[in-house]
Coordinates of C-alpha atoms in Angstrom, one line a residue:
X1 CA -14.1 0.7 28.5
X2 CA -14.7 4.5 28.9
X3 CA -16.9 6.2 26.4
X4 CA -17.3 10.0 25.7
X5 CA -20.8 11.1 25.1
X6 CA -21.0 13.4 22.1
X7 CA -24.8 14.2 22.3
X8 CA -27.9 12.5 23.7
X9 CA -28.8 9.3 21.8
X10 CA -26.0 9.9 19.3
X11 CA -24.4 6.9 17.6
X12 CA -20.6 6.9 17.6
X13 CA -18.8 4.6 15.2
X14 CA -15.4 3.5 16.4
X15 CA -12.4 1.3 15.7
X16 CA -10.9 -1.0 18.2
X17 CA -8.0 -3.3 18.7
X18 CA -9.2 -6.7 19.7
X19 CA -7.4 -6.5 23.0
X20 CA -7.9 -3.1 24.6
X21 CA -10.0 0.0 24.6
X22 CA -11.6 2.1 21.9
X23 CA -10.9 5.3 20.1
X24 CA -13.1 7.4 17.9
X25 CA -12.9 6.7 14.2
X26 CA -13.3 9.3 11.4
X27 CA -14.2 7.1 8.4
X28 CA -13.2 9.7 5.9
X29 CA -9.8 10.5 7.4
X30 CA -8.1 7.1 7.1
X31 CA -5.3 7.5 4.7
X32 CA -2.7 5.4 2.9
X33 CA 0.2 7.1 4.7
X34 CA -1.1 7.2 8.2
X35 CA -3.1 4.0 8.5
X36 CA -0.6 1.8 10.3
X37 CA -2.6 0.0 13.0
X38 CA -4.9 -3.0 12.5
X39 CA -8.4 -2.1 13.4
X40 CA -11.9 -3.4 13.1
X41 CA -15.3 -2.0 13.1
X42 CA -18.0 -2.1 15.8
X43 CA -20.6 0.2 17.2
X44 CA -21.1 1.7 20.6
X45 CA -24.1 3.7 21.8
X46 CA -23.8 6.9 23.7
X47 CA -26.7 8.5 25.5
X48 CA -27.3 11.2 28.1
X49 CA -28.4 8.7 30.7
X50 CA -25.8 6.0 30.4
X51 CA -22.2 5.5 29.3
X52 CA -22.2 1.7 29.0
X53 CA -22.7 -0.2 25.8
X54 CA -25.8 -2.2 24.9
X55 CA -24.7 -4.9 22.6
X56 CA -26.2 -8.0 24.3
X57 CA -27.1 -10.9 22.0
X58 CA -30.5 -11.0 23.7
X59 CA -31.5 -7.6 22.3
X60 CA -35.2 -7.5 21.8
X61 CA -35.3 -5.3 18.7
X62 CA -33.0 -6.5 15.9
X63 CA -31.1 -3.7 14.2
X64 CA -28.2 -3.5 11.8
X65 CA -26.0 -2.3 14.6
X66 CA -26.9 -5.1 17.0
X67 CA -26.4 -7.7 14.2
X68 CA -22.9 -6.3 13.5
X69 CA -22.0 -6.4 17.2
X70 CA -23.4 -9.9 17.5
X71 CA -21.5 -11.0 14.4
X72 CA -18.2 -9.7 15.9
X73 CA -18.9 -11.6 19.2
X74 CA -19.5 -14.8 17.2
X75 CA -16.4 -14.4 15.1
X76 CA -14.3 -13.8 18.2
X77 CA -15.5 -17.2 19.4
X78 CA -14.6 -18.9 16.1
X79 CA -18.2 -19.2 14.9
X80 CA -17.4 -17.7 11.5
X81 CA -20.5 -19.2 9.7
X82 CA -22.9 -17.8 12.3
X83 CA -21.1 -14.4 12.1
X84 CA -21.6 -14.3 8.4
X85 CA -25.3 -14.8 8.9
X86 CA -25.4 -11.8 11.2
X87 CA -23.5 -9.5 8.8
X88 CA -25.8 -10.5 6.0
X89 CA -28.8 -9.9 8.2
X90 CA -27.4 -6.4 9.0
X91 CA -27.2 -5.6 5.3
X92 CA -30.9 -6.5 4.9
X93 CA -32.1 -4.3 7.8
X94 CA -31.8 -0.9 5.9
X95 CA -28.4 0.0 7.5
X96 CA -27.0 3.5 7.4
X97 CA -23.8 4.0 5.4
X98 CA -21.5 3.5 8.4
X99 CA -23.3 0.3 9.5
X100 CA -23.3 -1.0 5.9
X101 CA -19.5 -0.3 5.6
X102 CA -18.9 -2.2 8.9
X103 CA -21.1 -5.1 7.9
X104 CA -19.5 -5.4 4.4
X105 CA -15.9 -5.1 5.7
X106 CA -16.4 -7.6 8.5
X107 CA -18.2 -10.0 6.1
X108 CA -15.2 -9.8 3.8
X109 CA -12.9 -10.7 6.7
X110 CA -15.0 -13.7 7.4
X111 CA -14.9 -14.8 3.7
X112 CA -11.1 -14.3 3.8
X113 CA -10.9 -16.5 6.9
X114 CA -12.8 -19.2 5.0
X115 CA -10.6 -18.9 1.9
X116 CA -13.4 -17.5 -0.2
X117 CA -11.4 -14.9 -2.1
X118 CA -14.1 -14.0 -4.7
X119 CA -16.7 -13.3 -2.1
X120 CA -14.3 -11.3 0.0
X121 CA -13.3 -9.3 -3.1
X122 CA -17.0 -8.5 -3.9
X123 CA -17.7 -7.3 -0.4
X124 CA -14.7 -5.0 -0.3
X125 CA -15.4 -3.7 -3.8
X126 CA -18.9 -2.7 -2.7
X127 CA -17.6 -1.1 0.5
X128 CA -14.9 0.9 -1.5
X129 CA -17.3 2.0 -4.2
X130 CA -20.5 2.9 -2.2
X131 CA -19.4 3.4 1.4
X132 CA -16.0 5.2 1.2
X133 CA -13.9 2.4 2.7
X134 CA -10.2 3.3 2.5
X135 CA -8.1 0.9 0.6
X136 CA -5.3 1.5 3.1
X137 CA -7.5 -0.4 5.6
X138 CA -7.4 -3.5 3.3
X139 CA -3.6 -3.2 3.1
X140 CA -3.2 -2.9 6.8
X141 CA -5.4 -5.7 8.1
X142 CA -3.7 -8.9 9.3
X143 CA -7.0 -10.7 9.1
X144 CA -6.9 -10.2 5.4
X145 CA -3.3 -11.6 5.0
X146 CA -4.6 -14.8 3.3
X147 CA -6.8 -12.7 0.9
X148 CA -3.8 -10.5 0.0
X149 CA -2.0 -13.6 -1.2
X150 CA -4.8 -14.4 -3.7
X151 CA -5.2 -13.3 -7.3
X152 CA -8.5 -11.6 -6.3
X153 CA -6.6 -9.1 -4.2
X154 CA -4.2 -8.3 -7.0
X155 CA -7.2 -7.5 -9.3
X156 CA -8.8 -5.4 -6.6
X157 CA -5.6 -3.5 -6.0
X158 CA -5.1 -2.8 -9.7
X159 CA -8.7 -1.5 -10.0
X160 CA -8.1 0.7 -7.0
X161 CA -4.9 2.0 -8.5
X162 CA -6.6 2.9 -11.8
X163 CA -9.7 4.3 -10.1
X164 CA -13.2 4.3 -11.6
X165 CA -16.9 4.2 -10.9
X166 CA -16.7 0.5 -9.9
X167 CA -14.1 1.0 -7.2
X168 CA -13.8 4.7 -6.3
X169 CA -10.9 7.1 -6.6
X170 CA -9.7 7.5 -3.0
X171 CA -6.8 5.1 -3.3
X172 CA -5.7 6.6 -6.6
X173 CA -5.8 10.1 -5.1
X174 CA -3.6 8.9 -2.2
X175 CA -1.1 7.4 -4.7
X176 CA -1.1 10.6 -6.8
X177 CA -0.3 12.7 -3.7
X178 CA 2.8 10.5 -3.1
X179 CA 3.7 10.6 -6.8
X180 CA 3.5 14.4 -6.7
X181 CA 5.9 14.5 -3.8
X182 CA 8.4 12.2 -5.6
X183 CA 8.0 14.0 -8.9
X184 CA 7.1 17.6 -8.1
X185 CA 7.8 19.1 -11.5
X186 CA 5.5 16.7 -13.5
X187 CA 2.6 19.2 -13.3
X188 CA 4.8 22.0 -14.5
X189 CA 6.1 20.0 -17.4
X190 CA 2.6 19.1 -18.5
X191 CA 1.5 22.7 -18.3
X192 CA 4.3 23.7 -20.7
X193 CA 3.5 20.7 -23.0
X194 CA -0.1 21.9 -23.3
X195 CA 0.8 25.6 -23.5
X196 CA 3.5 25.1 -26.2
X197 CA 1.2 22.7 -28.2
X198 CA -1.6 25.2 -28.1
X199 CA 0.8 28.0 -29.3
X200 CA 2.1 25.7 -32.1
X201 CA -1.5 24.9 -33.0
X202 CA -2.5 28.5 -33.2
X203 CA 0.5 29.3 -35.3
X204 CA -0.3 26.4 -37.6
X205 CA -3.8 27.6 -37.9
X206 CA -2.6 30.9 -39.4
X207 CA 0.3 29.3 -41.4
X208 CA -1.9 26.9 -43.4
X209 CA -3.7 29.6 -45.4
X210 CA -0.4 31.3 -46.1
X211 CA 0.9 28.0 -47.3
X212 CA -2.0 27.6 -49.8
X213 CA -1.3 31.2 -51.0
X214 CA 2.4 30.4 -51.5
X215 CA 1.5 27.2 -53.5
X216 CA -0.9 29.2 -55.8
X217 CA 1.7 31.8 -56.3
X218 CA 1.2 35.4 -57.3
X219 CA 2.8 38.8 -56.7
X220 CA 1.8 39.0 -53.1
X221 CA 2.3 35.3 -52.3
X222 CA 4.6 34.6 -49.4
X223 CA 7.8 32.6 -49.8
X224 CA 7.0 29.0 -50.4
X225 CA 10.0 27.4 -48.6
X226 CA 9.8 29.8 -45.7
X227 CA 6.1 29.1 -45.2
X228 CA 6.6 25.3 -45.6
X229 CA 9.4 25.5 -43.0
X230 CA 7.2 27.3 -40.5
X231 CA 4.3 24.8 -41.0
X232 CA 6.7 21.9 -40.6
X233 CA 8.2 23.3 -37.4
X234 CA 4.7 23.8 -35.9
X235 CA 3.6 20.3 -36.9
X236 CA 6.8 18.8 -35.6
X237 CA 6.4 20.7 -32.3
X238 CA 2.9 19.5 -31.8
X239 CA 3.9 15.9 -32.5
X240 CA 6.9 16.0 -30.1
X241 CA 5.0 17.8 -27.3
X242 CA 2.1 15.4 -27.6
X243 CA 4.4 12.5 -27.5
X244 CA 6.1 13.9 -24.4
X245 CA 2.8 14.4 -22.7
X246 CA 1.7 10.8 -23.2
X247 CA 5.2 9.6 -22.2
X248 CA 4.9 11.5 -19.0
X249 CA 1.5 10.0 -18.4
X250 CA 2.9 6.5 -18.9
X251 CA 5.7 7.2 -16.5
X252 CA 3.2 8.4 -14.0
X253 CA 1.2 5.2 -14.2
X254 CA 4.4 3.2 -13.8
X255 CA 5.3 5.3 -10.8
X256 CA 1.8 4.8 -9.3
X257 CA 2.1 1.0 -9.8
X258 CA 5.5 1.1 -8.1
X259 CA 4.2 3.2 -5.2
X260 CA 1.4 0.7 -4.8
X261 CA 3.8 -2.2 -4.7
X262 CA 6.0 -0.3 -2.2
X263 CA 3.0 0.3 0.0
X264 CA 2.1 -3.4 -0.2
X265 CA 5.7 -4.3 0.6
X266 CA 5.7 -2.0 3.7
X267 CA 2.8 -4.1 5.1
X268 CA 4.5 -7.5 4.8
X269 CA 5.2 -9.1 8.2
X270 CA 8.5 -10.4 9.5
X271 CA 9.5 -12.4 12.6
X272 CA 12.6 -11.2 14.2
X273 CA 15.1 -13.4 16.0
X274 CA 13.3 -12.7 19.3
X275 CA 10.1 -14.2 17.8
X276 CA 8.6 -10.7 17.6
X277 CA 6.4 -10.1 14.6
X278 CA 6.6 -6.6 12.9
X279 CA 5.6 -5.1 9.6
X280 CA 8.4 -4.0 7.3
X281 CA 7.3 -0.4 7.7
X282 CA 8.3 -0.5 11.3
X283 CA 11.9 -1.2 10.4
X284 CA 12.2 2.0 8.3
X285 CA 15.2 4.2 9.1
X286 CA 16.6 1.2 11.1
X287 CA 17.7 -1.5 8.6
X288 CA 18.3 -2.1 4.9
X289 CA 16.4 -5.4 4.2
X290 CA 18.0 -7.6 1.5
X291 CA 15.4 -10.0 0.2
X292 CA 16.8 -13.3 -1.2
X293 CA 14.2 -15.1 -3.2
X294 CA 14.9 -18.4 -5.0
X295 CA 15.4 -22.2 -4.5
X296 CA 16.3 -23.4 -1.1
X297 CA 19.8 -24.4 -2.1
X298 CA 20.6 -21.0 -3.7
X299 CA 19.2 -19.0 -0.8
X300 CA 21.0 -21.1 1.8
X301 CA 24.3 -20.8 -0.1
X302 CA 23.9 -17.0 -0.3
X303 CA 23.2 -16.7 3.5
X304 CA 26.3 -18.9 4.1
X305 CA 28.4 -16.5 2.0
X306 CA 26.9 -13.5 3.7
X307 CA 27.9 -14.8 7.1
X308 CA 31.6 -14.2 6.1
X309 CA 30.9 -10.4 5.9
X310 CA 28.5 -10.4 8.8
X311 CA 30.2 -7.7 10.9
X312 CA 30.5 -5.2 8.0
X313 CA 26.9 -6.0 6.8
X314 CA 25.5 -5.4 10.3
X315 CA 27.3 -2.1 10.5
X316 CA 25.5 -1.1 7.3
X317 CA 22.1 -2.2 8.7
X318 CA 21.7 -5.2 6.4
X319 CA 18.9 -7.6 7.4
X320 CA 18.6 -10.8 5.4
X321 CA 15.0 -11.8 4.4
X322 CA 15.0 -15.3 2.8
X323 CA 12.0 -16.3 0.7
X324 CA 12.0 -19.8 -0.6
X325 CA 10.0 -20.5 -3.8
X326 CA 7.2 -23.0 -3.1
X327 CA 6.8 -22.3 0.6
X328 CA 4.2 -19.6 -0.1
X329 CA 1.2 -21.6 1.2
X330 CA -1.9 -20.0 2.6
X331 CA -1.0 -18.1 5.8
X332 CA -1.9 -19.9 9.0
X333 CA -4.6 -18.1 10.9
X334 CA -3.7 -18.3 14.6
X335 CA -6.4 -16.1 16.1
X336 CA -10.1 -15.4 16.1
X337 CA -11.4 -11.9 15.7
X338 CA -10.2 -8.6 14.2
X339 CA -7.1 -7.7 16.1
X340 CA -3.3 -7.6 15.8
X341 CA -1.5 -10.8 16.6
X342 CA -0.5 -10.9 20.3
X343 CA 3.2 -10.6 19.4
X344 CA 2.8 -7.9 16.8
X345 CA 4.5 -4.7 17.6
X346 CA 2.5 -1.5 18.1
X347 CA 2.7 0.7 15.0
X348 CA 4.9 3.7 15.3
X349 CA 2.8 6.9 15.7
X350 CA 2.8 9.3 12.7
X351 CA 3.9 12.9 12.7
X352 CA 1.3 15.2 14.3
X353 CA 0.3 12.9 17.2
X354 CA 0.9 14.2 20.7
X355 CA 4.3 14.3 22.5
X356 CA 3.7 11.3 24.7
X357 CA 3.0 9.0 21.8
X358 CA 6.1 10.3 20.0
X359 CA 8.1 9.6 23.1
X360 CA 6.7 6.1 23.2
X361 CA 7.6 5.8 19.5
X362 CA 11.3 6.6 20.3
X363 CA 11.3 4.1 23.1
X364 CA 9.7 1.5 20.8
X365 CA 12.3 2.1 18.1
X366 CA 15.1 1.7 20.6
X367 CA 13.7 -1.6 21.8
X368 CA 13.2 -2.7 18.2
X369 CA 16.9 -1.9 17.3
X370 CA 18.0 -4.2 20.2
X371 CA 15.9 -7.0 18.9
X372 CA 17.1 -6.8 15.2
X373 CA 19.7 -9.4 14.3
X374 CA 21.3 -10.4 11.0
X375 CA 18.3 -12.5 9.6
X376 CA 14.5 -12.4 9.9
X377 CA 11.9 -14.9 9.0
X378 CA 9.0 -14.2 6.7
X379 CA 5.5 -14.4 8.1
X380 CA 2.7 -15.2 5.5
X381 CA 5.2 -16.3 2.8
X382 CA 2.5 -16.5 0.2
X383 CA 2.2 -12.7 0.4
X384 CA 5.9 -12.2 0.1
X385 CA 6.1 -14.6 -2.9
X386 CA 3.3 -12.8 -4.7
X387 CA 4.9 -9.4 -4.2
X388 CA 8.3 -10.6 -5.5
X389 CA 6.7 -12.1 -8.6
X390 CA 4.9 -8.8 -9.3
X391 CA 8.2 -7.0 -8.9
X392 CA 9.9 -9.4 -11.3
X393 CA 7.2 -8.8 -13.9
X394 CA 7.6 -5.0 -13.6
X395 CA 11.4 -5.4 -14.1
X396 CA 11.0 -7.8 -17.1
X397 CA 12.4 -10.8 -15.2
X398 CA 10.8 -14.2 -15.6
X399 CA 8.8 -14.9 -12.4
X400 CA 10.3 -17.7 -10.4
X401 CA 14.0 -16.9 -11.2
X402 CA 16.4 -16.5 -8.3
X403 CA 16.6 -12.8 -7.5
X404 CA 17.7 -10.4 -4.8
X405 CA 16.2 -7.0 -3.8
X406 CA 18.0 -4.5 -1.7
X407 CA 15.8 -1.9 0.1
X408 CA 16.8 1.6 1.2
X409 CA 16.5 2.8 4.8
X410 CA 13.3 4.6 3.8
X411 CA 11.8 1.4 2.6
X412 CA 11.9 1.9 -1.1
X413 CA 13.7 -0.5 -3.5
X414 CA 17.4 0.5 -3.9
X415 CA 18.2 -2.0 -6.6
X416 CA 17.6 -5.6 -7.6
X417 CA 19.2 -8.3 -9.8
X418 CA 19.1 -11.8 -11.0
X419 CA 20.8 -14.6 -9.0
X420 CA 22.2 -13.9 -5.5
X421 CA 24.1 -10.8 -4.5
X422 CA 27.9 -10.1 -4.4
X423 CA 28.3 -9.4 -0.7
X424 CA 31.7 -7.8 -1.2
X425 CA 30.2 -5.3 -3.7
X426 CA 27.3 -4.6 -1.2
X427 CA 29.8 -3.8 1.6
X428 CA 31.6 -1.4 -0.8
X429 CA 28.4 0.1 -2.0
X430 CA 26.4 0.7 1.2
X431 CA 27.6 3.3 3.7
X432 CA 27.6 2.5 7.5
X433 CA 24.5 3.5 9.3
X434 CA 26.2 6.4 11.1
X435 CA 27.6 7.9 7.9
X436 CA 26.2 11.1 6.4
X437 CA 24.9 9.3 3.3
X438 CA 22.9 7.0 5.4
X439 CA 21.3 9.9 7.2
X440 CA 20.4 11.5 3.9
X441 CA 18.8 8.2 2.8
X442 CA 16.3 8.2 5.7

């Protein structure tokens, strides 16, 4: 692999796919919106005299860096227990922040591989709090798929959404940025709530002495009913504006929770009819997934009925995603190491990348459209089932009931309901993909 020397004896921390090449990593630039590719951590050394890496297991001097590299080599060979020992050793060798982040994160992946959710959660929590690990990395990583299906992940995600000293504020900041885009006038409303409340409070401050004078009476006493009315208006205004302020805060928290669920949903994997595995985010602007969750009999009957409207539904970009209750067992781990599955599609480059990558993105989308059929199969059903149950709780539906969820072309939830959908109504409701309304939905 080719390395670019930044400076003599300078350590460069990089991310790599498990199959090919390396690229520089900026640990403080990974974001919730742009972090689409599965990556893992390892170290490479750059010096003025050599451009080759030096990560041999026979290294004479044991360092945190060499332990991390050796741990990754052992993990790639399936020796997870030995890899854990190396990552723990790295943490005991006075690592720098980047080395500590790498050791903790890879240690968490090992624990997830072994089904040790509590230990994986503790490692990730420390990396998030003390070493600025981005929560988007946890959301993106296929090697953490089994962990994301556990209650420990839900607790960690909720902590990250709320923010705090124990978990850090980076994920919450990312969520708030998305929230501000979706509700751009919330800040303006809050400003007016505070400003008008302050004005009413100042007015009340001067009105109360007048009210006491009006109650005592006298020749120069102000009108009692008029003064009482003014005080009542000010008090009522403060109460209403304060209530609106807290209501807006509550709505913001609900919106942040929904954005967090949407982000989790976008990372869920599907297997297309061509056996290609993609994340749901890669299907944005291309299809409208309709998730059918319930008992096997109910879902099978719904798919059978949908087949009668197949032509019209395909014109509208409908992709059926069946999720059978009870099939959400722990995801089967088919690979060793920290890389994308061999059949996983490359993530679509984000805006701002160079022209060649965007051209490749267009080509990839064209190929993806050709592979999409009427129905897809869920990969890691436990993750899908957990997400659906969380969505049911947020909508006040008893978890475990038969439900359907229709997504928009941009990946957000369009609407949901109990039972199975009325396909005739869906055909009437959804515009064809080439229609203007569909273009506005993207």
